[in-house]
């Protein structure tokens, strides 16, 4: 069935809520559902399990932590990813650490969902790609699906996982439609997908950058440049083996991400490749990212700031020397 | 308080500028001439106007995602605001901010804000700067009923109360946060009662009556300026339009309020109410009000023209202004 990201999320939520009576959804406007992902859940599961929260991120994110510690399985929506900043203590000091600090006693089965990324004129406080901020906080799993089929399978795995997992949904992809497998299926966390096999360069692309990178790879294939595109699908855990195996084959690596250049997921993956596949590399690992500026509002500035297909193409050409 | 005629006409002009600006922005956004999310404040003109009319030019404000009205009331120029909303280089923020982020420090506008509750600690800190510098400006902090559930609201009120900061907190209670009715997510009917918890005065007023807002804000501002600390003013009001322009695309057939309710509030229009008051007072003629409307329409036309004809930013400007110095 051709299915949008939003529909895939809705299916995953509905299936998992049916499966486990201790799951529940909460967040701002989840009853009416501004983006449509939680639409109709109220009719199926009622107000006990589908809860509109006050606009109080620190409060309800923290309540998700407490609910998880006491046996429930919250699915907590934080609208725009930048609003996580309002709840950083609850995520980073509490959810991420309490299992470890309690000597393994605390179970933390929380799924956070949020919309990230630039979607056209939403400006800096609604456009950021914020997963890197959590990458250096051990104890949180990070999921960045690039297509509706993975979205559904990864979200279902996230909900069943006993750890805090943040699922990042790109704001510009919501209505994007693709075939997804029928019925129930799970996509494991920590398993990359080879989206396209190739020989001359490995491009690790994250989230919304995957379809863009695939378009560039298609174009370059016509000139005989063969690009292998790897979608890690989850940043924590990271399928290092798949990335390294590809680089060992192609000897060239580019990492494409919508996050920033400094301190981002691209920097992290590039460092892993540099450290663990050094002997196989024919050149530096290149990063294509958003510039290190807050995302500007005006369209020409936003375009200049973001990673895009032209920049991806230029980096691949530089890597292969053609 | 006996307001002079000039002050009253000035307030009517402000409300008219806000109303016409917002209607135009709504239409331009609907026609896709404006990028991004646009929140308009049609129906809420009196609270912005009454509060800002009681401030001095050197006083400061913080605002919200629904901020056009506050900025206009504090003296914002329609042309530079419109240019910013269009993403043009001549806009207040050189196109980097947009509708939700307009700032003009020269007018004491510390900014609209995309983060709900984000402006409340900033206003508090602005008042703190006044104390540090031993000056006498007041800061007015605008926010919605939804924002009053954020921790920043509660932490700020306590801080301002303890330090007796010269700030007034103005809650514009329009009954909704996005599509969620206020009473389903808020523990109290009147936000103003929350003031009691922090030992400061809290008052509920008719937010659609610009004269009442002006009177009440004037008292709170005088208290703040005298070093007696903050006040929480709750203006009961209503937004006529959707939360965000184009929200029906999200909502589909769903709705979160009745047409009857919207109609009831439209009947309580802040501008009509002032016009009625003016007619009854005998001091202000219909012709004077009409002239203000016509002048505002011309001002707005010029603003739209300015915005349309202004250049877009040069992509090379993308890295400017990240740091100072
Ligand atoms: C921290 C944060 N959480 C959520 C949002 C999304 N959001 C934008 S406006 C809004 C409703 C705000 O309600 P209120 O404060 O009452 O102001 P109103 O829109 O009614 O003027 C929400 C939830 C946001 N921008 N920032």
CSV table of C-alpha atoms in Angstrom, one decimal, chain A residues 27-36 39 52-59 79-80 82-83 85-86 119-126 291-306, chain B residues 34-37 84-88 94-101 113-116 146-147 149-151 177-181 184-186 250-252 254-256 312-319 322:
chain,number,residue,atom,x,y,z
A,27,UNK,CA,1.7,15.5,24.1
A,28,UNK,CA,0.4,18.8,23.0
A,29,UNK,CA,-2.7,18.5,20.8
A,30,UNK,CA,-2.4,14.8,20.3
A,31,UNK,CA,-6.1,14.4,20.4
A,32,UNK,CA,-6.9,16.5,17.3
A,33,UNK,CA,-3.3,15.9,16.1
A,34,UNK,CA,-1.8,18.9,14.3
A,35,UNK,CA,0.3,16.8,11.9
A,36,UNK,CA,-2.1,13.9,11.8
A,39,UNK,CA,-5.3,11.2,14.5
A,52,UNK,CA,-3.4,16.3,25.6
A,53,UNK,CA,-0.8,17.8,27.9
A,54,UNK,CA,-0.5,21.4,28.9
A,55,UNK,CA,2.3,23.3,27.2
A,56,UNK,CA,4.8,22.3,29.8
A,57,UNK,CA,7.6,20.2,28.2
A,58,UNK,CA,9.7,19.9,31.3
A,59,UNK,CA,6.7,18.7,33.2
A,79,UNK,CA,6.0,18.5,18.6
A,80,UNK,CA,9.0,20.3,17.3
A,82,UNK,CA,13.7,22.2,19.3
A,83,UNK,CA,11.1,22.1,22.2
A,85,UNK,CA,15.5,22.2,24.9
A,86,UNK,CA,12.7,23.0,27.4
A,119,UNK,CA,10.6,22.7,6.2
A,120,UNK,CA,10.7,26.1,4.6
A,121,UNK,CA,10.6,29.4,6.4
A,122,UNK,CA,10.0,28.0,9.9
A,123,UNK,CA,13.1,29.8,11.2
A,124,UNK,CA,15.7,28.8,13.7
A,125,UNK,CA,13.5,27.8,16.7
A,126,UNK,CA,11.4,25.4,14.6
A,291,UNK,CA,26.4,25.5,7.9
A,292,UNK,CA,27.2,26.3,11.5
A,293,UNK,CA,24.5,29.0,11.7
A,294,UNK,CA,21.0,29.0,13.2
A,295,UNK,CA,18.6,28.2,10.4
A,296,UNK,CA,17.6,31.5,8.8
A,297,UNK,CA,14.0,32.4,7.9
A,298,UNK,CA,14.3,33.9,4.4
A,299,UNK,CA,14.2,31.3,1.7
A,300,UNK,CA,17.4,32.2,-0.1
A,301,UNK,CA,19.3,32.2,3.2
A,302,UNK,CA,17.7,29.0,4.3
A,303,UNK,CA,18.7,27.4,1.1
A,304,UNK,CA,22.3,28.7,1.5
A,305,UNK,CA,22.5,27.3,5.0
A,306,UNK,CA,21.2,23.8,4.4
B,34,UNK,CA,4.7,34.7,2.9
B,35,UNK,CA,6.8,31.8,3.9
B,36,UNK,CA,6.6,29.9,7.2
B,37,UNK,CA,4.1,29.9,10.1
B,84,UNK,CA,10.6,40.9,7.6
B,85,UNK,CA,7.5,38.8,7.3
B,86,UNK,CA,8.3,38.6,3.5
B,87,UNK,CA,11.9,37.5,4.3
B,88,UNK,CA,13.4,40.6,2.8
B,94,UNK,CA,17.3,41.3,7.7
B,95,UNK,CA,15.2,38.3,6.8
B,96,UNK,CA,16.7,36.0,9.4
B,97,UNK,CA,13.7,36.0,11.8
B,98,UNK,CA,10.4,36.2,10.1
B,99,UNK,CA,6.9,36.6,11.4
B,100,UNK,CA,7.6,34.9,14.8
B,101,UNK,CA,10.8,36.7,15.6
B,113,UNK,CA,9.5,34.4,20.2
B,114,UNK,CA,8.9,31.0,18.7
B,115,UNK,CA,9.2,29.2,22.0
B,116,UNK,CA,6.0,29.4,24.1
B,146,UNK,CA,-1.0,28.3,27.3
B,147,UNK,CA,2.4,29.8,28.2
B,149,UNK,CA,1.5,26.4,32.1
B,150,UNK,CA,5.2,26.4,31.3
B,151,UNK,CA,7.7,26.3,34.1
B,177,UNK,CA,-3.5,26.9,23.0
B,178,UNK,CA,-3.4,25.7,19.4
B,179,UNK,CA,-6.5,23.5,19.2
B,180,UNK,CA,-6.7,22.6,22.9
B,181,UNK,CA,-9.3,24.4,25.0
B,184,UNK,CA,-8.8,21.0,29.6
B,185,UNK,CA,-5.1,21.6,30.3
B,186,UNK,CA,-5.2,24.4,33.0
B,250,UNK,CA,-4.0,20.3,9.3
B,251,UNK,CA,-7.5,20.0,10.8
B,252,UNK,CA,-9.4,18.7,7.8
B,254,UNK,CA,-12.2,18.6,12.6
B,255,UNK,CA,-13.0,21.7,14.6
B,256,UNK,CA,-12.3,22.7,18.1
B,312,UNK,CA,15.8,39.4,-0.9
B,313,UNK,CA,18.9,38.9,1.3
B,314,UNK,CA,22.1,37.9,-0.6
B,315,UNK,CA,22.8,34.2,0.2
B,316,UNK,CA,26.3,35.3,1.3
B,317,UNK,CA,24.7,37.0,4.3
B,318,UNK,CA,23.9,33.6,5.7
B,319,UNK,CA,26.9,33.6,8.0
B,322,UNK,CA,26.2,34.5,14.3
